Amino acid sequence: MKIGLLGYGTVGRSVAELLTQLDCGIEVKKILRRPGKASGPLMTDSFEEILNDPEITCIAEVLSGEEPAKGYIRRALEAGKHVVTSNKAALAADFASLIELARDKDLRLLFEASCGGGMPWVEGVKKAARLDEITSVCGILNGTCNYILDRMERMNLSFEEALSQAQQLGYAEADPTADISGTDVRNKAVISLGVAFHTDITRDFPVAGIQYLTKDILDSFHARGKRLRLMLISQRRGELYALGVVPVVLDAGSYEASIRDNFNFGRLTGDIVGPLSYFGQGAGGRPTADAVIQDLISIRNGCAENAVLGRTMIYDPAVLHGTGYFPDEILPGKTLAELVALAHEKQTFLAFEPEVLEN
Ligand code: HSE
């Protein structure tokens, strides 16, 4: 199979290198780079050149940001090419219509690398959702934030030092605001829950990041035997669901609190299978490229399945409630949506302790 690779950043380079080193029968025929950056025999700055190449049957889109990536995905599908993408911003922006387009064209649109890096999360959720009614999806889905929280906790780094290391290691987005504000996990939530619940979920759900976190705040949780992790949390009751992205208060001995460095963790609960967990490197060139190449192999082997949407579900913020921890007050018995609205209004840090998530 010959592919066109869109993007040559941290992930794109790793995809190209690994496909050259590995003998897996997939060849990069052309690489799209920004104008002025294209050098070398495979590189071009013309998307049309890739689109119009009949030998290229599949596009691997590993750019960052919504546009022009979203347009490229759409045009590739319209031109009859399968698409693999790691780009959560582009996918989340138009999730249902891109999946519908792939289905209508009888093509595959795969996106394992868009959530959880090398962790086989999306395919795990997709497979569980074929059979089970999934009642809850939770996880640590941003490697940069996990790295920051872990390094601040264990190595006493400042927020800025930890973020700078995460950037140097290739974990952060080009603009790390998306990581630390929770936007990156928000996009991963749209994708993960969409696959889990077979629905195009609301975009109007609470998102709070770690941008206002200080060492003093972290130390105050430590003193109480608690840890913080930025998490996607969700809960479903029948056709009602709620979700959010927020720093979650965890017992120091909990599994989630033990997740270190750039690692991610995802857990779903199905009505038949029960709880299922995934763990692996959630950011970085090689783990994410691994996920891209796994998708390419599935397409080449003819065993890839598209996500199935089309169910109607109702977003109800009352389904997710608990205690909000602000630097100056603790508010129990609130919905996550109420607490996040307050945190945005006050422009302050919020950590959330959910009442037990029911499965
Ligand atoms: N910036 C993202 C993260 C990359 O840190 O998780 C992987 O999606």
GROMACS .gro file of C-alpha atoms and ligand atoms in nm:
model
  367
    1MET     CA    1   0.000   0.000   0.000
    2LYS     CA    2   0.129   0.345  -0.092
    3ILE     CA    3   0.036   0.635   0.132
    4GLY     CA    4   0.050   1.012   0.130
    5LEU     CA    5   0.175   1.153   0.460
    6LEU     CA    6   0.038   1.495   0.554
    7GLY     CA    7   0.271   1.657   0.806
    8TYR     CA    8   0.630   1.603   0.909
    9GLY     CA    9   0.641   1.711   1.272
   10THR     CA   10   0.711   1.488   1.571
   11VAL     CA   11   0.459   1.223   1.465
   12GLY     CA   12   0.509   1.252   1.088
   13ARG     CA   13   0.886   1.201   1.113
   14SER     CA   14   0.838   0.895   1.331
   15VAL     CA   15   0.580   0.748   1.091
   16ALA     CA   16   0.816   0.800   0.794
   17GLU     CA   17   1.117   0.659   0.981
   18LEU     CA   18   0.934   0.354   1.113
   19LEU     CA   19   0.780   0.271   0.774
   20THR     CA   20   1.128   0.284   0.622
   21GLN     CA   21   1.278   0.064   0.895
   22LEU     CA   22   0.993  -0.185   0.928
   23ASP     CA   23   0.909  -0.433   0.659
   24CYS     CA   24   0.533  -0.401   0.679
   25GLY     CA   25   0.449  -0.348   0.312
   26ILE     CA   26   0.344   0.015   0.349
   27GLU     CA   27   0.536   0.278   0.157
   28VAL     CA   28   0.531   0.655   0.200
   29LYS     CA   29   0.505   0.783  -0.156
   30LYS     CA   30   0.470   1.154  -0.083
   31ILE     CA   31   0.498   1.383   0.217
   32LEU     CA   32   0.313   1.713   0.239
   33ARG     CA   33   0.501   1.996   0.409
   34ARG     CA   34   0.433   2.364   0.447
   35PRO     CA   35   0.549   2.586   0.157
   36GLY     CA   36   0.922   2.652   0.193
   37LYS     CA   37   0.974   2.337   0.405
   38ALA     CA   38   0.947   2.076   0.129
   39SER     CA   39   1.291   1.937   0.048
   40GLY     CA   40   1.395   1.590  -0.062
   41PRO     CA   41   1.249   1.361  -0.323
   42LEU     CA   42   0.928   1.257  -0.142
   43MET     CA   43   0.831   1.603  -0.024
   44THR     CA   44   0.582   1.840  -0.179
   45ASP     CA   45   0.389   2.145  -0.068
   46SER     CA   46   0.098   2.059  -0.297
   47PHE     CA   47  -0.191   1.864  -0.147
   48GLU     CA   48  -0.337   1.828  -0.498
   49GLU     CA   49  -0.028   1.638  -0.609
   50ILE     CA   50  -0.099   1.378  -0.340
   51LEU     CA   51  -0.474   1.379  -0.398
   52ASN     CA   52  -0.433   1.325  -0.773
   53ASP     CA   53  -0.181   1.042  -0.740
   54PRO     CA   54  -0.382   0.725  -0.821
   55GLU     CA   55  -0.120   0.500  -0.659
   56ILE     CA   56  -0.186   0.661  -0.322
   57THR     CA   57  -0.485   0.480  -0.176
   58CYS     CA   58  -0.457   0.603   0.178
   59ILE     CA   59  -0.376   0.935   0.346
   60ALA     CA   60  -0.210   0.954   0.687
   61GLU     CA   61  -0.292   1.299   0.823
   62VAL     CA   62  -0.066   1.393   1.116
   63LEU     CA   63  -0.090   1.771   1.109
   64SER     CA   64  -0.202   1.968   1.411
   65GLY     CA   65  -0.494   2.209   1.434
   66GLU     CA   66  -0.834   2.212   1.270
   67GLU     CA   67  -0.756   2.370   0.934
   68PRO     CA   68  -0.636   2.295   0.675
   69ALA     CA   69  -0.631   1.937   0.810
   70LYS     CA   70  -1.009   1.897   0.827
   71GLY     CA   71  -1.045   2.006   0.465
   72TYR     CA   72  -0.771   1.762   0.361
   73ILE     CA   73  -0.947   1.471   0.536
   74ARG     CA   74  -1.275   1.558   0.368
   75ARG     CA   75  -1.121   1.598   0.023
   76ALA     CA   76  -0.922   1.275   0.057
   77LEU     CA   77  -1.240   1.082   0.139
   78GLU     CA   78  -1.430   1.253  -0.143
   79ALA     CA   79  -1.147   1.148  -0.377
   80GLY     CA   80  -1.188   0.784  -0.271
   81LYS     CA   81  -0.888   0.749  -0.039
   82HIS     CA   82  -0.892   0.591   0.306
   83VAL     CA   83  -0.780   0.821   0.585
   84VAL     CA   84  -0.585   0.763   0.906
   85THR     CA   85  -0.552   1.064   1.133
   86SER     CA   86  -0.388   1.155   1.463
   87ASN     CA   87  -0.547   1.499   1.455
   88LYS     CA   88  -0.803   1.524   1.733
   89ALA     CA   89  -0.879   1.894   1.674
   90ALA     CA   90  -0.973   1.837   1.309
   91LEU     CA   91  -1.170   1.522   1.385
   92ALA     CA   92  -1.362   1.658   1.683
   93ALA     CA   93  -1.463   1.968   1.485
   94ASP     CA   94  -1.659   1.763   1.232
   95PHE     CA   95  -1.675   1.418   1.385
   96ALA     CA   96  -2.014   1.287   1.274
   97SER     CA   97  -2.005   1.426   0.922
   98LEU     CA   98  -1.656   1.290   0.850
   99ILE     CA   99  -1.757   0.944   0.971
  100GLU     CA  100  -2.074   0.964   0.766
  101LEU     CA  101  -1.875   1.066   0.459
  102ALA     CA  102  -1.638   0.769   0.502
  103ARG     CA  103  -1.934   0.535   0.539
  104ASP     CA  104  -2.113   0.678   0.233
  105LYS     CA  105  -1.797   0.637   0.025
  106ASP     CA  106  -1.736   0.285   0.162
  107LEU     CA  107  -1.394   0.397   0.287
  108ARG     CA  108  -1.222   0.371   0.625
  109LEU     CA  109  -1.156   0.667   0.851
  110LEU     CA  110  -0.941   0.547   1.141
  111PHE     CA  111  -0.807   0.758   1.427
  112GLU     CA  112  -0.641   0.544   1.693
  113ALA     CA  113  -0.357   0.796   1.729
  114SER     CA  114  -0.595   1.085   1.800
  115CYS     CA  115  -0.660   0.973   2.161
  116GLY     CA  116  -0.415   0.819   2.401
  117GLY     CA  117  -0.105   0.807   2.176
  118GLY     CA  118   0.018   0.448   2.151
  119MET     CA  119  -0.251   0.311   2.379
  120PRO     CA  120  -0.503   0.105   2.174
  121TRP     CA  121  -0.786   0.305   2.325
  122VAL     CA  122  -1.005   0.407   2.032
  123GLU     CA  123  -1.011   0.058   1.883
  124GLY     CA  124  -1.073  -0.085   2.231
  125VAL     CA  125  -1.370   0.144   2.285
  126LYS     CA  126  -1.498   0.079   1.933
  127LYS     CA  127  -1.480  -0.295   1.981
  128ALA     CA  128  -1.648  -0.286   2.323
  129ALA     CA  129  -1.925  -0.063   2.180
  130ARG     CA  130  -2.005  -0.323   1.909
  131LEU     CA  131  -2.149  -0.549   2.176
  132ASP     CA  132  -2.183  -0.364   2.505
  133GLU     CA  133  -2.381  -0.068   2.624
  134ILE     CA  134  -2.100   0.147   2.757
  135THR     CA  135  -2.203   0.329   3.072
  136SER     CA  136  -1.888   0.520   3.157
  137VAL     CA  137  -1.567   0.637   2.992
  138CYS     CA  138  -1.292   0.795   3.202
  139GLY     CA  139  -0.927   0.857   3.160
  140ILE     CA  140  -0.606   1.049   3.172
  141LEU     CA  141  -0.576   1.147   2.808
  142ASN     CA  142  -0.317   1.423   2.798
  143GLY     CA  143   0.047   1.324   2.829
  144THR     CA  144   0.171   1.682   2.869
  145CYS     CA  145  -0.053   1.758   3.168
  146ASN     CA  146   0.024   1.425   3.325
  147TYR     CA  147   0.393   1.491   3.284
  148ILE     CA  148   0.356   1.837   3.443
  149LEU     CA  149   0.153   1.710   3.740
  150ASP     CA  150   0.382   1.413   3.794
  151ARG     CA  151   0.705   1.616   3.774
  152MET     CA  152   0.570   1.890   3.999
  153GLU     CA  153   0.466   1.626   4.253
  154ARG     CA  154   0.763   1.394   4.249
  155MET     CA  155   1.052   1.616   4.145
  156ASN     CA  156   0.942   1.947   4.284
  157LEU     CA  157   0.962   2.120   3.943
  158SER     CA  158   0.773   2.442   3.885
  159PHE     CA  159   0.482   2.440   3.638
  160GLU     CA  160   0.694   2.626   3.382
  161GLU     CA  161   0.993   2.392   3.416
  162ALA     CA  162   0.776   2.083   3.377
  163LEU     CA  163   0.592   2.228   3.075
  164SER     CA  164   0.919   2.323   2.911
  165GLN     CA  165   1.049   1.965   2.952
  166ALA     CA  166   0.724   1.825   2.808
  167GLN     CA  167   0.770   2.052   2.507
  168GLN     CA  168   1.131   1.945   2.458
  169LEU     CA  169   1.027   1.579   2.473
  170GLY     CA  170   0.772   1.635   2.194
  171TYR     CA  171   0.465   1.572   2.410
  172ALA     CA  172   0.301   1.915   2.390
  173GLU     CA  173   0.094   2.057   2.104
  174ALA     CA  174   0.253   2.327   1.887
  175ASP     CA  175   0.061   2.571   2.108
  176PRO     CA  176   0.060   2.408   2.454
  177THR     CA  177  -0.240   2.619   2.556
  178ALA     CA  178  -0.452   2.339   2.410
  179ASP     CA  179  -0.290   2.094   2.650
  180ILE     CA  180  -0.300   2.291   2.973
  181SER     CA  181  -0.644   2.447   2.919
  182GLY     CA  182  -0.805   2.105   2.871
  183THR     CA  183  -0.898   2.171   2.506
  184ASP     CA  184  -0.692   1.878   2.384
  185VAL     CA  185  -0.873   1.637   2.619
  186ARG     CA  186  -1.201   1.802   2.524
  187ASN     CA  187  -1.140   1.698   2.162
  188LYS     CA  188  -1.042   1.349   2.273
  189ALA     CA  189  -1.364   1.335   2.478
  190VAL     CA  190  -1.576   1.417   2.173
  191ILE     CA  191  -1.407   1.131   1.989
  192SER     CA  192  -1.396   0.874   2.272
  193LEU     CA  193  -1.752   0.925   2.388
  194GLY     CA  194  -1.880   0.951   2.031
  195VAL     CA  195  -1.740   0.605   1.962
  196ALA     CA  196  -1.853   0.467   2.300
  197PHE     CA  197  -2.208   0.602   2.292
  198HIS     CA  198  -2.259   0.587   1.911
  199THR     CA  199  -2.355   0.952   1.910
  200ASP     CA  200  -2.228   1.296   1.815
  201ILE     CA  201  -2.195   1.433   2.167
  202THR     CA  202  -2.261   1.790   2.271
  203ARG     CA  203  -1.973   2.035   2.239
  204ASP     CA  204  -2.115   2.236   2.527
  205PHE     CA  205  -1.972   2.048   2.824
  206PRO     CA  206  -1.754   2.167   3.113
  207VAL     CA  207  -1.379   2.188   3.056
  208ALA     CA  208  -1.127   2.312   3.313
  209GLY     CA  209  -0.753   2.275   3.276
  210ILE     CA  210  -0.444   2.311   3.492
  211GLN     CA  211  -0.340   2.658   3.376
  212TYR     CA  212  -0.406   2.815   3.718
  213LEU     CA  213  -0.231   2.542   3.914
  214THR     CA  214   0.047   2.646   4.151
  215LYS     CA  215   0.289   2.449   4.364
  216ASP     CA  216   0.110   2.572   4.677
  217ILE     CA  217  -0.223   2.434   4.556
  218LEU     CA  218  -0.064   2.099   4.473
  219ASP     CA  219   0.108   2.088   4.815
  220SER     CA  220  -0.222   2.153   4.993
  221PHE     CA  221  -0.370   1.840   4.830
  222HIS     CA  222  -0.055   1.643   4.915
  223ALA     CA  223  -0.088   1.738   5.278
  224ARG     CA  224  -0.430   1.568   5.276
  225GLY     CA  225  -0.298   1.249   5.110
  226LYS     CA  226  -0.449   1.346   4.774
  227ARG     CA  227  -0.314   1.371   4.419
  228LEU     CA  228  -0.445   1.550   4.108
  229ARG     CA  229  -0.478   1.422   3.753
  230LEU     CA  230  -0.641   1.600   3.459
  231MET     CA  231  -0.913   1.361   3.350
  232LEU     CA  232  -1.204   1.304   3.119
  233ILE     CA  233  -1.492   1.179   3.330
  234SER     CA  234  -1.834   1.075   3.209
  235GLN     CA  235  -2.143   0.900   3.325
  236ARG     CA  236  -2.444   0.762   3.146
  237ARG     CA  237  -2.789   0.674   3.273
  238GLY     CA  238  -2.999   0.521   2.998
  239GLU     CA  239  -3.017   0.781   2.723
  240LEU     CA  240  -2.889   1.059   2.951
  241TYR     CA  241  -2.521   1.135   2.979
  242ALA     CA  242  -2.285   1.392   3.125
  243LEU     CA  243  -1.915   1.446   3.086
  244GLY     CA  244  -1.640   1.687   3.165
  245VAL     CA  245  -1.267   1.752   3.162
  246VAL     CA  246  -1.124   1.863   3.494
  247PRO     CA  247  -0.841   1.806   3.742
  248VAL     CA  248  -0.974   1.524   3.960
  249VAL     CA  249  -0.893   1.478   4.330
  250LEU     CA  250  -0.763   1.124   4.386
  251ASP     CA  251  -0.643   0.925   4.684
  252ALA     CA  252  -0.263   0.904   4.677
  253GLY     CA  253  -0.288   0.523   4.664
  254SER     CA  254  -0.531   0.510   4.369
  255TYR     CA  255  -0.431   0.362   4.036
  256GLU     CA  256  -0.487   0.688   3.849
  257ALA     CA  257  -0.255   0.872   4.090
  258SER     CA  258   0.023   0.624   4.006
  259ILE     CA  259   0.024   0.719   3.634
  260ARG     CA  260   0.359   0.887   3.568
  261ASP     CA  261   0.537   1.086   3.298
  262ASN     CA  262   0.365   1.104   2.958
  263PHE     CA  263   0.157   0.793   3.021
  264ASN     CA  264  -0.218   0.783   2.968
  265PHE     CA  265  -0.484   0.565   3.119
  266GLY     CA  266  -0.835   0.497   2.991
  267ARG     CA  267  -1.117   0.299   3.141
  268LEU     CA  268  -1.459   0.210   3.003
  269THR     CA  269  -1.737   0.015   3.164
  270GLY     CA  270  -1.959  -0.205   2.950
  271ASP     CA  271  -2.277  -0.378   3.062
  272ILE     CA  272  -2.145  -0.719   2.956
  273VAL     CA  273  -1.768  -0.696   2.976
  274GLY     CA  274  -1.761  -0.481   3.291
  275PRO     CA  275  -1.460  -0.254   3.342
  276LEU     CA  276  -1.184  -0.251   3.080
  277SER     CA  277  -0.863  -0.050   3.120
  278TYR     CA  278  -0.588   0.067   2.887
  279PHE     CA  279  -0.248   0.207   2.975
  280GLY     CA  280   0.040   0.329   2.762
  281GLN     CA  281   0.241   0.626   2.643
  282GLY     CA  282  -0.012   0.894   2.554
  283ALA     CA  283   0.218   1.135   2.373
  284GLY     CA  284   0.545   1.136   2.182
  285GLY     CA  285   0.656   1.059   1.829
  286ARG     CA  286   0.714   0.685   1.831
  287PRO     CA  287   0.415   0.571   2.042
  288THR     CA  288   0.178   0.789   1.839
  289ALA     CA  289   0.334   0.676   1.510
  290ASP     CA  290   0.283   0.319   1.627
  291ALA     CA  291  -0.091   0.386   1.652
  292VAL     CA  292  -0.094   0.548   1.304
  293ILE     CA  293   0.085   0.249   1.153
  294GLN     CA  294  -0.145   0.000   1.329
  295ASP     CA  295  -0.440   0.173   1.161
  296LEU     CA  296  -0.263   0.162   0.824
  297ILE     CA  297  -0.201  -0.211   0.866
  298SER     CA  298  -0.568  -0.268   0.951
  299ILE     CA  299  -0.670  -0.087   0.632
  300ARG     CA  300  -0.411  -0.273   0.424
  301ASN     CA  301  -0.532  -0.605   0.570
  302GLY     CA  302  -0.895  -0.515   0.498
  303CYS     CA  303  -1.001  -0.563   0.859
  304ALA     CA  304  -1.067  -0.203   0.961
  305GLU     CA  305  -1.412  -0.102   1.083
  306ASN     CA  306  -1.552   0.248   1.095
  307ALA     CA  307  -1.705   0.387   1.411
  308VAL     CA  308  -2.083   0.371   1.411
  309LEU     CA  309  -2.280   0.680   1.513
  310GLY     CA  310  -2.647   0.769   1.468
  311ARG     CA  311  -2.793   0.716   1.814
  312THR     CA  312  -2.980   1.001   1.983
  313MET     CA  313  -2.875   1.067   2.341
  314ILE     CA  314  -2.946   1.356   2.573
  315TYR     CA  315  -2.682   1.559   2.752
  316ASP     CA  316  -2.785   1.619   3.114
  317PRO     CA  317  -2.524   1.792   3.334
  318ALA     CA  318  -2.709   1.675   3.648
  319VAL     CA  319  -2.576   1.324   3.586
  320LEU     CA  320  -2.227   1.431   3.703
  321HIS     CA  321  -2.193   1.593   4.042
  322GLY     CA  322  -1.958   1.611   4.338
  323THR     CA  323  -1.737   1.850   4.533
  324GLY     CA  324  -1.546   2.143   4.387
  325TYR     CA  325  -1.217   2.252   4.545
  326PHE     CA  326  -1.128   2.616   4.475
  327PRO     CA  327  -0.820   2.778   4.635
  328ASP     CA  328  -1.047   2.974   4.870
  329GLU     CA  329  -1.351   2.749   4.920
  330ILE     CA  330  -1.487   2.396   4.897
  331LEU     CA  331  -1.833   2.351   4.744
  332PRO     CA  332  -2.001   2.010   4.786
  333GLY     CA  333  -2.312   1.882   4.607
  334LYS     CA  334  -2.276   2.072   4.279
  335THR     CA  335  -2.282   1.960   3.919
  336LEU     CA  336  -1.948   1.969   3.742
  337ALA     CA  337  -2.102   2.215   3.495
  338GLU     CA  338  -2.188   2.459   3.777
  339LEU     CA  339  -1.842   2.434   3.928
  340VAL     CA  340  -1.658   2.483   3.600
  341ALA     CA  341  -1.875   2.786   3.515
  342LEU     CA  342  -1.775   2.935   3.851
  343ALA     CA  343  -1.405   2.858   3.793
  344HIS     CA  344  -1.419   3.033   3.455
  345GLU     CA  345  -1.598   3.333   3.605
  346LYS     CA  346  -1.341   3.361   3.887
  347GLN     CA  347  -1.050   3.264   3.657
  348THR     CA  348  -0.922   3.030   3.921
  349PHE     CA  349  -0.808   2.673   3.968
  350LEU     CA  350  -1.073   2.405   4.024
  351ALA     CA  351  -1.029   2.044   4.126
  352PHE     CA  352  -1.327   1.809   4.133
  353GLU     CA  353  -1.406   1.506   4.345
  354PRO     CA  354  -1.691   1.318   4.179
  355GLU     CA  355  -1.949   1.137   4.383
  356VAL     CA  356  -1.893   0.771   4.306
  357LEU     CA  357  -1.915   0.715   3.930
  358GLU     CA  358  -2.182   0.452   3.886
  359ASN     CA  359  -2.119   0.185   3.628
  360HSE     N1  360  -0.023   1.703   2.324
  360HSE     C1  361  -0.085   1.576   2.336
  360HSE     C2  362  -0.064   1.522   2.476
  360HSE     C3  363  -0.027   1.483   2.232
  360HSE     O1  364   0.020   1.575   2.547
  360HSE     O2  365  -0.130   1.428   2.514
  360HSE     C4  366  -0.097   1.351   2.221
  360HSE     O3  367  -0.231   1.365   2.183
   0.00000   0.00000   0.00000
